Coordinates of C-alpha atoms and ligand atoms in Angstrom, one line a residue:
M867 CA -9.4 193.4 59.1
S868 CA -8.8 190.8 56.7
Y869 CA -8.9 191.9 53.0
N870 CA -10.9 189.3 50.9
I871 CA -13.9 189.0 48.6
F872 CA -16.4 189.2 51.1
S873 CA -14.9 192.1 53.1
L874 CA -14.9 194.0 49.4
A875 CA -18.3 193.4 49.0
R876 CA -19.6 194.3 52.4
N877 CA -17.4 197.6 52.0
A878 CA -18.6 198.2 48.5
L879 CA -22.3 197.9 49.7
S880 CA -21.6 200.1 52.4
G881 CA -20.2 203.0 50.3
H882 CA -16.3 202.2 51.3
K883 CA -17.0 204.0 54.6
N884 CA -16.1 201.4 57.1
W885 CA -12.7 200.3 56.0
Q886 CA -10.3 200.4 59.3
P887 CA -6.8 202.2 58.9
A888 CA -4.6 199.5 58.0
W889 CA -2.1 200.0 60.9
R890 CA -3.0 201.6 64.3
E891 CA -1.2 204.9 65.9
P892 CA -0.1 204.2 69.2
E893 CA 1.6 206.1 71.8
P894 CA 5.0 205.0 72.9
K895 CA 5.0 202.6 75.9
A896 CA 7.8 203.0 78.3
S897 CA 9.5 199.7 77.2
Y898 CA 9.8 196.8 74.8
D899 CA 11.2 193.6 74.6
V900 CA 12.5 194.8 70.9
V901 CA 12.9 198.1 69.5
I902 CA 13.6 198.5 65.8
V903 CA 15.2 201.6 64.7
G904 CA 14.0 202.5 61.2
G905 CA 10.3 201.9 59.7
G906 CA 11.5 200.9 56.0
G907 CA 11.1 197.7 54.3
H908 CA 13.5 196.1 56.3
G909 CA 12.6 197.2 59.9
L910 CA 8.9 196.5 59.2
A911 CA 9.8 192.9 57.7
T912 CA 11.6 192.4 61.1
A913 CA 8.9 193.3 63.0
Y914 CA 6.4 191.1 60.9
Y915 CA 8.5 187.9 61.1
L916 CA 9.7 188.5 64.8
A917 CA 6.0 188.6 65.4
K918 CA 4.7 185.6 63.0
E919 CA 7.6 183.2 63.4
H920 CA 8.8 183.5 66.7
G921 CA 5.8 185.0 68.6
I922 CA 7.7 188.2 69.8
T923 CA 4.9 190.9 69.7
N924 CA 6.2 193.3 72.3
V925 CA 7.9 195.3 70.0
A926 CA 8.1 198.9 68.7
V927 CA 9.5 200.1 65.3
L928 CA 10.5 203.7 65.4
E929 CA 10.6 205.8 62.3
K930 CA 11.8 209.2 62.6
S931 CA 9.4 210.3 59.6
W932 CA 6.6 208.6 57.9
L933 CA 6.2 205.4 57.1
G934 CA 7.8 204.3 53.8
S935 CA 9.7 207.8 53.4
G936 CA 12.9 206.1 53.1
N937 CA 14.4 204.2 50.6
I938 CA 11.6 201.4 50.8
G939 CA 9.4 203.9 48.8
R940 CA 12.1 205.4 46.8
N941 CA 13.3 202.5 44.8
T942 CA 13.2 201.3 41.2
T943 CA 10.9 198.3 42.5
I944 CA 13.2 195.6 41.2
I945 CA 13.6 191.8 42.4
R946 CA 15.9 189.2 41.0
S947 CA 18.3 186.1 42.7
N948 CA 20.7 186.2 40.1
Y949 CA 23.4 186.2 42.6
M950 CA 26.8 184.1 42.2
L951 CA 28.5 183.8 45.6
E952 CA 27.9 181.6 48.1
G953 CA 27.3 183.6 51.0
N954 CA 24.8 186.0 48.7
N955 CA 23.0 183.3 46.5
P956 CA 21.0 181.1 48.8
F957 CA 20.0 184.1 50.7
Y958 CA 18.4 186.3 47.5
E959 CA 17.0 183.1 46.7
W960 CA 15.0 182.7 49.9
S961 CA 13.8 186.2 49.5
M962 CA 12.8 185.1 46.0
K963 CA 10.6 182.1 47.3
L964 CA 9.4 184.9 49.9
W965 CA 8.3 187.4 47.5
E966 CA 6.2 184.5 45.5
G967 CA 4.1 183.7 48.6
L968 CA 4.0 187.2 50.2
E969 CA 1.0 188.6 49.2
Q970 CA -1.0 185.5 50.5
D971 CA 1.2 185.4 53.4
F972 CA 0.3 189.1 54.7
N973 CA -2.9 189.2 52.8
F974 CA -2.0 192.5 51.0
N975 CA -1.8 193.1 47.0
A976 CA 2.0 194.0 46.8
M977 CA 1.6 193.7 43.2
V978 CA 4.4 191.2 42.9
S979 CA 5.2 190.8 39.1
Q980 CA 7.5 188.1 37.8
R981 CA 7.8 189.4 34.2
G982 CA 11.5 188.5 34.3
I983 CA 14.8 190.3 34.3
M984 CA 17.2 190.8 31.2
N985 CA 20.6 191.6 31.9
L986 CA 22.3 192.5 28.3
F987 CA 26.1 191.8 27.5
H988 CA 27.9 193.5 24.9
S989 CA 31.2 191.5 24.4
D990 CA 32.8 188.2 24.8
A991 CA 34.1 188.5 28.2
Q992 CA 30.9 190.1 29.4
R993 CA 29.3 187.1 28.0
D994 CA 31.7 184.7 29.6
A995 CA 31.0 186.5 32.8
F996 CA 27.4 186.1 32.8
A997 CA 27.7 182.1 31.7
R998 CA 29.6 181.7 34.7
R999 CA 27.0 183.5 36.9
G1000 CA 24.2 181.5 35.4
N1001 CA 25.7 178.4 36.0
A1002 CA 26.4 179.4 39.5
M1003 CA 22.6 180.3 39.8
R1004 CA 21.7 176.8 38.3
I1005 CA 23.8 175.2 40.4
H1006 CA 22.1 176.5 43.5
G1007 CA 18.7 175.5 42.0
V1008 CA 18.1 179.1 40.7
D1009 CA 16.5 179.7 37.2
A1010 CA 18.9 181.1 34.7
E1011 CA 19.0 181.4 30.8
L1012 CA 21.6 182.6 28.5
I1013 CA 19.9 184.0 25.2
D1014 CA 21.5 185.1 22.2
R1015 CA 21.1 188.7 20.2
E1016 CA 18.1 187.5 18.2
Q1017 CA 16.1 186.1 21.1
V1018 CA 16.6 189.3 22.5
R1019 CA 15.6 191.3 19.6
E1020 CA 12.3 189.1 19.6
K1021 CA 11.8 190.1 23.1
V1022 CA 12.6 193.6 23.0
P1023 CA 12.8 194.8 19.6
F1024 CA 13.0 198.4 20.4
L1025 CA 16.6 198.2 21.8
S1026 CA 19.6 199.7 19.7
F1027 CA 20.9 196.7 18.0
D1028 CA 23.0 198.8 15.8
N1029 CA 24.8 200.4 18.4
A1030 CA 28.8 200.3 17.1
R1031 CA 30.2 201.0 20.5
F1032 CA 28.2 198.6 22.5
P1033 CA 26.6 196.0 20.3
I1034 CA 24.0 193.8 22.1
Q1035 CA 25.2 190.1 22.0
G1036 CA 22.8 188.5 24.0
A1037 CA 21.3 188.7 27.7
L1038 CA 21.4 186.7 30.9
I1039 CA 17.7 186.3 32.0
Q1040 CA 16.0 185.2 35.0
K1041 CA 12.2 184.9 34.6
R1042 CA 11.4 184.8 38.2
G1043 CA 12.9 188.3 38.5
G1044 CA 10.5 191.2 38.1
T1045 CA 9.3 194.1 39.9
V1046 CA 7.1 194.8 43.2
R1047 CA 5.1 197.8 44.1
H1048 CA 7.4 199.3 46.5
D1049 CA 5.1 201.4 48.9
A1050 CA 2.9 198.2 49.3
V1051 CA 5.5 196.1 50.7
A1052 CA 5.8 198.9 53.7
W1053 CA 2.1 198.6 53.9
G1054 CA 1.6 195.0 53.9
F1055 CA 4.4 194.4 56.4
A1056 CA 3.1 197.3 58.4
R1057 CA -0.3 195.9 58.9
G1058 CA 1.1 192.2 59.3
A1059 CA 3.2 193.6 61.9
D1060 CA 0.7 195.8 63.3
S1061 CA -2.2 193.2 63.7
R1062 CA -0.1 191.0 65.5
G1063 CA 0.6 193.5 68.2
V1064 CA 3.7 195.5 67.2
D1065 CA 3.8 199.5 68.0
I1066 CA 4.7 201.2 64.4
I1067 CA 5.5 204.3 66.0
Q1068 CA 5.9 207.4 63.0
N1069 CA 7.7 210.7 63.6
C1070 CA 9.6 209.3 66.7
E1071 CA 13.6 209.8 65.9
V1072 CA 16.2 208.1 67.6
Q1073 CA 18.7 210.5 69.2
G1074 CA 20.8 208.6 71.5
I1075 CA 21.2 205.1 72.8
K1076 CA 21.5 204.2 76.6
M1077 CA 24.0 201.8 77.7
E1078 CA 24.3 200.4 81.1
A1079 CA 27.1 198.2 82.3
G1080 CA 28.3 198.0 78.6
K1081 CA 24.3 196.9 77.5
V1082 CA 21.9 198.8 75.8
V1083 CA 18.8 199.1 78.0
G1084 CA 17.0 201.9 75.8
V1085 CA 16.7 204.8 73.2
E1086 CA 16.1 208.4 73.7
T1087 CA 13.9 209.5 71.0
S1088 CA 11.9 212.9 69.9
R1089 CA 9.1 211.4 71.9
G1090 CA 11.0 210.5 75.1
Y1091 CA 12.8 207.5 76.5
I1092 CA 11.9 204.1 75.4
G1093 CA 13.3 201.2 77.4
C1094 CA 14.4 198.1 75.8
N1095 CA 15.8 194.2 76.1
K1096 CA 16.9 194.3 72.7
L1097 CA 17.7 196.9 70.1
A1098 CA 17.9 196.2 66.4
L1099 CA 19.3 198.9 64.0
C1100 CA 17.8 199.0 60.5
A1101 CA 18.5 202.4 59.5
A1102 CA 19.5 202.0 55.9
G1103 CA 21.6 205.2 54.5
N1104 CA 21.5 206.4 57.9
S1105 CA 22.9 203.3 59.8
S1106 CA 26.5 204.9 60.5
E1107 CA 24.8 208.0 62.1
V1108 CA 22.8 205.6 64.4
A1109 CA 25.4 203.3 65.4
A1110 CA 27.7 206.3 66.2
M1111 CA 25.3 206.8 69.2
A1112 CA 26.6 203.7 70.5
D1113 CA 30.2 204.4 69.5
M1114 CA 30.4 202.4 66.5
K1115 CA 32.1 203.0 63.4
L1116 CA 30.8 201.0 60.6
P1117 CA 32.7 200.1 57.3
L1118 CA 29.7 201.9 55.1
E1119 CA 29.7 205.0 53.1
S1120 CA 26.3 206.6 52.7
H1121 CA 25.6 207.8 48.8
V1122 CA 23.0 209.0 46.7
L1123 CA 21.2 207.0 44.3
Q1124 CA 18.4 208.5 42.0
A1125 CA 15.8 207.2 40.1
F1126 CA 13.3 208.5 37.6
V1127 CA 10.0 208.2 36.1
S1128 CA 8.6 209.2 32.7
E1129 CA 4.9 210.1 31.5
G1130 CA 2.5 207.1 31.1
L1131 CA 3.2 205.3 28.0
K1132 CA 0.9 202.5 26.1
P1133 CA 2.4 198.9 27.4
Y1134 CA 5.5 198.3 25.5
L1135 CA 7.9 196.9 27.7
D1136 CA 7.1 193.6 29.7
T1137 CA 10.0 192.8 31.3
V1138 CA 13.2 194.6 33.4
V1139 CA 16.1 195.3 31.2
T1140 CA 19.4 196.0 32.5
Y1141 CA 22.0 197.5 30.3
G1142 CA 25.5 195.5 30.7
V1143 CA 27.9 198.5 29.7
G1144 CA 25.9 201.9 30.7
H1145 CA 24.7 200.5 34.0
F1146 CA 20.9 201.9 33.3
Y1147 CA 18.0 199.8 34.0
V1148 CA 14.2 200.0 33.4
S1149 CA 10.8 198.6 33.7
Q1150 CA 7.6 199.8 32.9
S1151 CA 5.1 200.4 35.9
D1152 CA 1.6 199.0 35.8
K1153 CA 0.2 203.2 35.0
G1154 CA 2.6 203.0 32.1
G1155 CA 5.7 205.2 33.5
L1156 CA 9.2 203.9 32.6
V1157 CA 10.8 203.4 36.0
F1158 CA 14.7 203.8 35.2
G1159 CA 18.0 204.5 36.9
G1160 CA 21.7 204.0 36.8
D1161 CA 24.7 204.6 38.6
I1162 CA 25.0 206.3 42.3
D1163 CA 26.2 210.0 42.3
G1164 CA 29.4 209.1 43.5
Y1165 CA 30.1 211.3 46.4
N1166 CA 29.3 210.7 50.3
S1167 CA 25.9 212.5 50.7
Y1168 CA 22.8 212.1 53.1
A1169 CA 20.7 214.4 50.9
R1170 CA 17.7 212.7 49.4
R1171 CA 18.4 214.4 46.2
G1172 CA 21.2 214.0 43.3
G1173 CA 23.1 215.9 40.9
L1174 CA 22.7 217.0 37.3
P1175 CA 25.7 215.5 35.9
T1176 CA 24.5 212.0 36.9
V1177 CA 20.5 212.6 35.6
E1178 CA 22.7 213.7 32.1
H1179 CA 24.8 210.2 32.5
V1180 CA 21.5 207.8 33.3
I1181 CA 19.7 209.5 30.4
E1182 CA 22.6 209.3 27.9
A1183 CA 23.0 205.5 28.6
G1184 CA 18.9 205.0 28.7
V1185 CA 19.2 206.7 25.0
S1186 CA 22.2 204.7 23.9
M1187 CA 20.2 201.5 24.9
I1188 CA 16.9 202.7 23.9
P1189 CA 17.0 205.4 21.3
G1190 CA 13.4 206.1 21.5
I1191 CA 13.5 207.3 25.2
S1192 CA 14.6 210.6 23.7
R1193 CA 11.0 211.4 23.2
V1194 CA 9.7 210.2 26.3
K1195 CA 9.0 213.2 28.9
I1196 CA 10.4 212.6 32.4
L1197 CA 8.0 213.4 35.2
R1198 CA 9.9 213.1 38.3
S1199 CA 13.4 212.0 39.8
W1200 CA 14.3 211.7 43.3
G1201 CA 16.9 210.2 45.5
G1202 CA 17.8 208.1 48.5
I1203 CA 20.6 207.7 50.7
M1204 CA 22.5 204.3 50.2
D1205 CA 24.5 202.2 52.8
M1206 CA 27.1 201.4 50.7
S1207 CA 29.4 198.6 52.1
M1208 CA 33.3 197.7 51.4
D1209 CA 32.4 194.6 49.7
G1210 CA 28.9 195.2 48.2
S1211 CA 27.4 192.9 50.6
P1212 CA 25.1 193.2 53.7
I1213 CA 25.6 193.0 57.0
I1214 CA 23.0 191.0 59.4
D1215 CA 24.5 190.4 62.6
K1216 CA 24.9 190.7 66.7
T1217 CA 27.2 193.4 67.4
H1218 CA 30.0 193.6 70.1
I1219 CA 27.7 195.6 72.2
D1220 CA 25.3 193.5 74.6
N1221 CA 21.5 193.4 73.4
M1222 CA 22.3 195.4 70.1
Y1223 CA 21.7 194.1 66.5
L1224 CA 22.9 195.2 63.1
N1225 CA 21.0 194.9 59.7
C1226 CA 22.7 197.4 57.1
G1227 CA 25.0 197.5 54.2
W1228 CA 22.4 197.2 51.5
C1229 CA 23.9 199.3 48.8
Y1230 CA 21.4 199.9 46.0
G1231 CA 20.1 196.5 46.3
G1232 CA 18.2 195.7 49.2
F1233 CA 14.9 196.2 48.2
K1234 CA 14.6 192.3 46.4
A1235 CA 16.3 191.4 49.8
T1236 CA 13.0 192.8 52.3
P1237 CA 11.5 189.6 53.0
A1238 CA 14.8 187.1 53.7
S1239 CA 16.5 190.2 55.5
G1240 CA 13.4 190.4 57.7
W1241 CA 13.3 187.0 58.2
C1242 CA 17.1 186.1 58.8
Y1243 CA 17.1 189.5 61.2
A1244 CA 14.3 188.3 63.0
W1245 CA 16.1 185.0 63.7
T1246 CA 19.1 186.5 64.6
I1247 CA 17.6 188.7 67.3
A1248 CA 15.1 185.8 68.6
K1249 CA 17.7 183.2 68.7
D1250 CA 20.8 185.4 69.6
G1251 CA 22.9 184.0 66.6
A1252 CA 22.9 184.1 62.6
H1253 CA 20.6 181.9 60.6
E1254 CA 22.7 179.5 58.0
L1255 CA 21.2 182.1 55.3
N1256 CA 23.0 185.1 56.9
S1257 CA 25.5 183.3 58.4
Q1258 CA 28.3 184.9 56.4
M1259 CA 26.9 188.4 56.5
R1260 CA 28.8 189.2 59.6
L1261 CA 30.5 192.5 60.6
D1262 CA 33.7 190.7 61.5
R1263 CA 34.2 189.5 58.1
F1264 CA 36.2 192.6 57.2
R1265 CA 38.6 192.2 60.1
R1266 CA 38.9 188.5 59.1
G1267 CA 39.6 189.0 55.4
Y1268 CA 36.2 187.0 54.1
M1269 CA 34.7 189.4 51.6
M1270 CA 31.6 188.9 49.5
D1271 CA 32.6 190.9 46.7
E1272 CA 29.8 190.0 44.2
K1273 CA 31.0 192.4 41.6
G1274 CA 35.2 192.1 42.3
M1275 CA 35.6 195.7 43.0
G1276 CA 37.4 195.7 46.1
A1277 CA 37.0 198.0 48.9
Q1278 CA 35.8 200.9 47.2
P1279 CA 32.1 201.2 48.1
N1280 CA 30.9 203.7 45.4
L1281 CA 31.7 201.3 42.8
H1282 CA 29.8 198.2 44.1
Ligands
FAD1796 C1 16.7 205.3 43.7 C2 16.6 204.0 44.3 C3 16.6 202.9 43.6 C4 16.8 201.5 44.1 N1 16.6 200.2 43.3 C5 16.4 199.2 44.1 C6 16.1 198.3 43.2 O1 15.4 198.4 42.0 N2 16.3 196.8 43.7 C7 16.6 196.6 44.7 O2 16.5 195.5 45.1 N3 16.9 197.7 45.6 C8 17.0 199.2 45.2 N4 17.3 200.1 46.0 C9 17.8 199.7 47.2 C10 16.9 199.9 48.3 O3 15.5 200.6 48.1 C11 17.5 199.5 49.6 O4 18.5 199.0 49.8 C12 16.2 199.1 50.8 O5 15.1 199.7 50.7 C13 17.0 199.6 52.4 O6 16.4 199.2 53.3 P1 15.0 199.8 53.9 O7 14.0 199.7 53.2 O8 14.8 199.2 55.5 O9 15.5 201.4 54.0 P2 14.7 202.3 54.4 O10 13.1 202.7 53.6 O11 15.4 203.8 53.9 O12 14.6 202.6 55.8 C14 15.4 203.0 57.0 C15 14.4 203.7 57.7 O13 15.1 204.2 58.9 C16 14.8 205.8 59.1 N5 15.6 206.0 60.2 C17 16.8 206.8 60.1 N6 17.5 207.2 60.9 C18 16.5 207.0 61.8 C19 16.7 207.4 63.6 N7 17.6 208.2 63.8 N8 15.6 207.3 64.0 C20 14.3 206.5 63.4 N9 14.2 206.0 62.1 C21 15.3 206.5 61.6 C22 14.6 206.3 57.9 O14 13.5 207.4 58.1 C23 14.0 205.2 57.1 O15 12.5 205.2 56.8 C24 17.1 201.5 45.5 C25 17.1 202.7 46.1 C26 17.2 203.8 45.5 C27 17.3 205.0 46.6

């Protein structure tokens, strides 16, 4: 069913009783051309682009829980393409371009809002680093502007400009950055994939990977054995566990990241602001709640909840940047499992095992990458090789010594 003004009018006149479910609930078939493990944003986007761009529709997405229960429905919804390194920048900019046409493309309102993102800086050294990043972005044709303290004040007057310890000196802004309603992204890709013939199978946990003569031939699941010609891992925070079923050890650590939402407020923040020193980021949702987050909890975990010390740490950073936040009530907080890689950059690649592909290592920045990740992964699976855009996101870069360390932190996954 296409969503348009005519279907809206027709359904309004019939009391909204005839809308079809956005996707089917099929029983798993005995085998598929491609089985994707993980019905998060990346898995669903991969299925969508496999069908749309490559005509591969005999595909199943296996999700152990309900669709959107993972990080795709838990993130703070920020999109941007303010990356500096060669291997990252064109990829994230391609993602931004896909976001810009996504709602028309998959015929679903994902509330893509290019309200801009403002990264504050607080010292001369940080200004220089941001200027360098902005220049690298502009060389790649990505929009970036460096603004001074007074220009920041004009846009967001309620920040703490009197903060003696971390004075705001200015900001790097990307006006095309912003937010997207995260679960609508899962629903839109799911609907688009399903309408092209992809089977989305919820409550179907992959429990084992079956190999014959060194090749993957299928998966054992909580709903029985499912054969496949190609197996695409896309399990984000659970990637290490799933890869271990094929005896693969990944250069990843799983960490928990928390997010928070406040009570609804009148509109007062019309952009995304990030705090350069306190690692705090905030936007205001269309319902009025402040959506914000900070650092990961800092210990390995598969739990989707965090600890109180990090709650305190994040709120302290928020109050230090926007003192008025101390009077706002927090409604909810939650956690998600982050697949933190050793250099902070992702992996989209074939593996050394025949028929098995890998997509992981998104750290806490994979939401913005969802369309490009699906697009490039679909290419890699269909053509059995990397597209130029993900040509540096190879698994063997750690062995070869070609890190993509955007933050310059070294092999410390908890710091990326
Ligand atoms: C609190 C928080 C805030 C964030 N904020 C941002 C942000 O502002 N901007 C940004 O760009 N990124 C952000 N991220 C990161 C981003 O959400 C993730 O990097 C991205 O969503 C990961 O890809 P995914 O959507 O496919 O993951 P997921 O949605 O987690 O998908 C993986 C799926 O695999 C399933 N799975 C796992 N094991 C199995 C199995 N054995 N069998 C079957 N299924 C399995 C899981 O149930 C899950 O649904 C944030 C993350 C969190 C947690």
